[in-house]
Amino acid sequence: MSLTQKSANKVCNGTLTKYTFTSSSLGSLETSINVFLPSSATSTSPKPVLYFLSGLTCTEDNAAQKGGFFSAAEAEGIALVFPDTSPRGAGIEGEDESYDFGTGAGFYLNATKSPWDKHYKMYEFITSELPSKLSDLPIDTKKASIFGHSMGGHGALTLYLKNRDLYRSASAFSPICNPTACPWGEKAFNGYLKGGVEEGKQYDATLLLKEAKDGVKILVDSGTADDFYKQGQLLPENFEKVAKDKGFKDVQVRLQDGYDHSYYFISTFAGEHVKFHAKFLKQ
Amino acid sequence: MSLTQKSANKVCNGTLTKYTFTSSSLGSLETSINVFLPSSATSTSPKPVLYFLSGLTCTEDNAAQKGGFFSAAEAEGIALVFPDTSPRGAGIEGEDESYDFGTGAGFYLNATKSPWDKHYKMYEFITSELPSKLSDLPIDTKKASIFGHSMGGHGALTLYLKNRDLYRSASAFSPICNPTACPWGEKAFNGYLKGGVEEGKQYDATLLLKEAKDGVKILVDSGTADDFYKQGQLLPENFEKVAKDKGFKDVQVRLQDGYDHSYYFISTFAGEHVKFHAKFLKQ
């Protein structure tokens, strides 16, 4: 195994371990992940895995420290994996200038535009390389679901909708639901993709849902006091409309009264999201 | 009311609000607090309060963001107050040189040594000024308990033992139990107090417990994988010995196997501590 352990903390009777490794999909840069194993995980009893994709500016640490997921994950016997939100240290000019592009803002896509295309391949990293790196841990990566927050909610929904064979369910807190129609998504797609927003349509959860076959299992929570929701960056209503038009009964979009975009919101519903995925992961 | 609201976040159906005010006990410096009100708190139904004192290097934010206290506080109908760990911006030479003395390290005492005695009066701040600042909020400060972590665990235990009329119960995660006998306490007492460690005996939980009348309600959790425990900074065994010698049946000292000094440890037992205090606060 090419994982290097950096730290370990006992939490909620399980263990959170930070690992680093050199990522081939991210152009041979070192990346860090946090992995939570419930106490019941052993080599003879590997556990299902739930990936959490964080939002703009975050690292692998924010959701581990503030998300409040461990109590439910321990109770359900589910492993959690928290990757970083972008490659780091690619050395591209302008990489660190914006909070919403470059470092900390990989948008879970495969960049096709130079110079970003050498390192910014978070889509390939999450869907392909990351599961292979977990092979020596007591994790059954064939039983996987995915969730995330904001940009990471966009990542969770799109990676799920594009890879129904890899993930059993998806959920999201305050996701960017329709990135081809909001400023964050337009900036990312125009920056990372040769074909700009047009090419970005393949990474738009609302458009992907239009093409989806039935059986999708999705839970979305968004807060009504979320400034980014008010600014039209998230557009859960567009996603919900498609779900209704398609008659997808297992897509729930909930607007939570008075909640904002913060980890206080995430931690409030953290246990509920873990339990949502447990239904499918433990089948 | 002289509180200035800086922000508010809905969490676990209650509200966390950050306030600032100019503190007289801290020598007219501005200080910040976070206040969690459960959704059941109203002016006609004020709620009991549980103060959380944080450890070295922390501000009013760390435990609010990472402690995991809100779900239990909402369920029990208890307000939480998170003060800062020291005055900030006193302008004293050397104030920012150490992580364990000066800024972020007020040690919940009243400094008597110049130049610290003008601002470093966290004992007076917590026991006297802070409750008076809460008077316009739906909080019943006559029903109060106190808990904390590490240096803040020392603060919680000592403030409780010195003010049994102010607080109904105390609990602590990884507290500095016997500061006159450990390097952190010796440095703090020699630095802040004219009489050094001798004067510091009045701020030593283990020594205070020796003199306590029965009826003390205390819960202490400390982790066996805590490096500061291994280094002899915490000394829960000394505190426990006194409790046993005195026959105090309502003092529990628990060594939790494999846990360290981090917020992952705190968040694991957060709900249990809130419920411990609820028993006394709701009588």
Tab-separated table of C-alpha atoms in Angstrom, chain A residues 5 12 15 18 48 83 88 102 105 114 122 149 164 184 207 217 228 234 245 253 257:
chain	number	residue	atom	x	y	z
A	5	GLN	CA	-0.030	7.482	7.861
A	12	CYS	CA	-16.751	7.965	18.759
A	15	THR	CA	-10.510	5.814	14.420
A	18	LYS	CA	-4.856	10.913	8.014
A	48	PRO	CA	-19.136	-0.011	3.259
A	83	PRO	CA	-10.470	13.725	0.276
A	88	ARG	CA	-2.169	21.443	-4.130
A	102	GLY	CA	-7.657	26.790	-8.559
A	105	ALA	CA	-11.676	24.637	-5.910
A	114	SER	CA	-3.942	23.902	-20.493
A	122	MET	CA	-10.427	15.497	-9.331
A	149	HIS	CA	-21.269	20.194	0.656
A	164	ARG	CA	-24.512	4.664	-10.948
A	184	TRP	CA	-19.435	29.694	-9.731
A	207	LEU	CA	-28.903	18.305	-16.665
A	217	LYS	CA	-31.533	7.679	-4.582
A	228	PHE	CA	-25.337	31.661	-1.783
A	234	LEU	CA	-27.180	26.772	-5.710
A	245	ASP	CA	-41.047	16.190	-13.990
A	253	VAL	CA	-35.025	18.168	-2.031
A	257	ASP	CA	-35.887	27.012	7.316
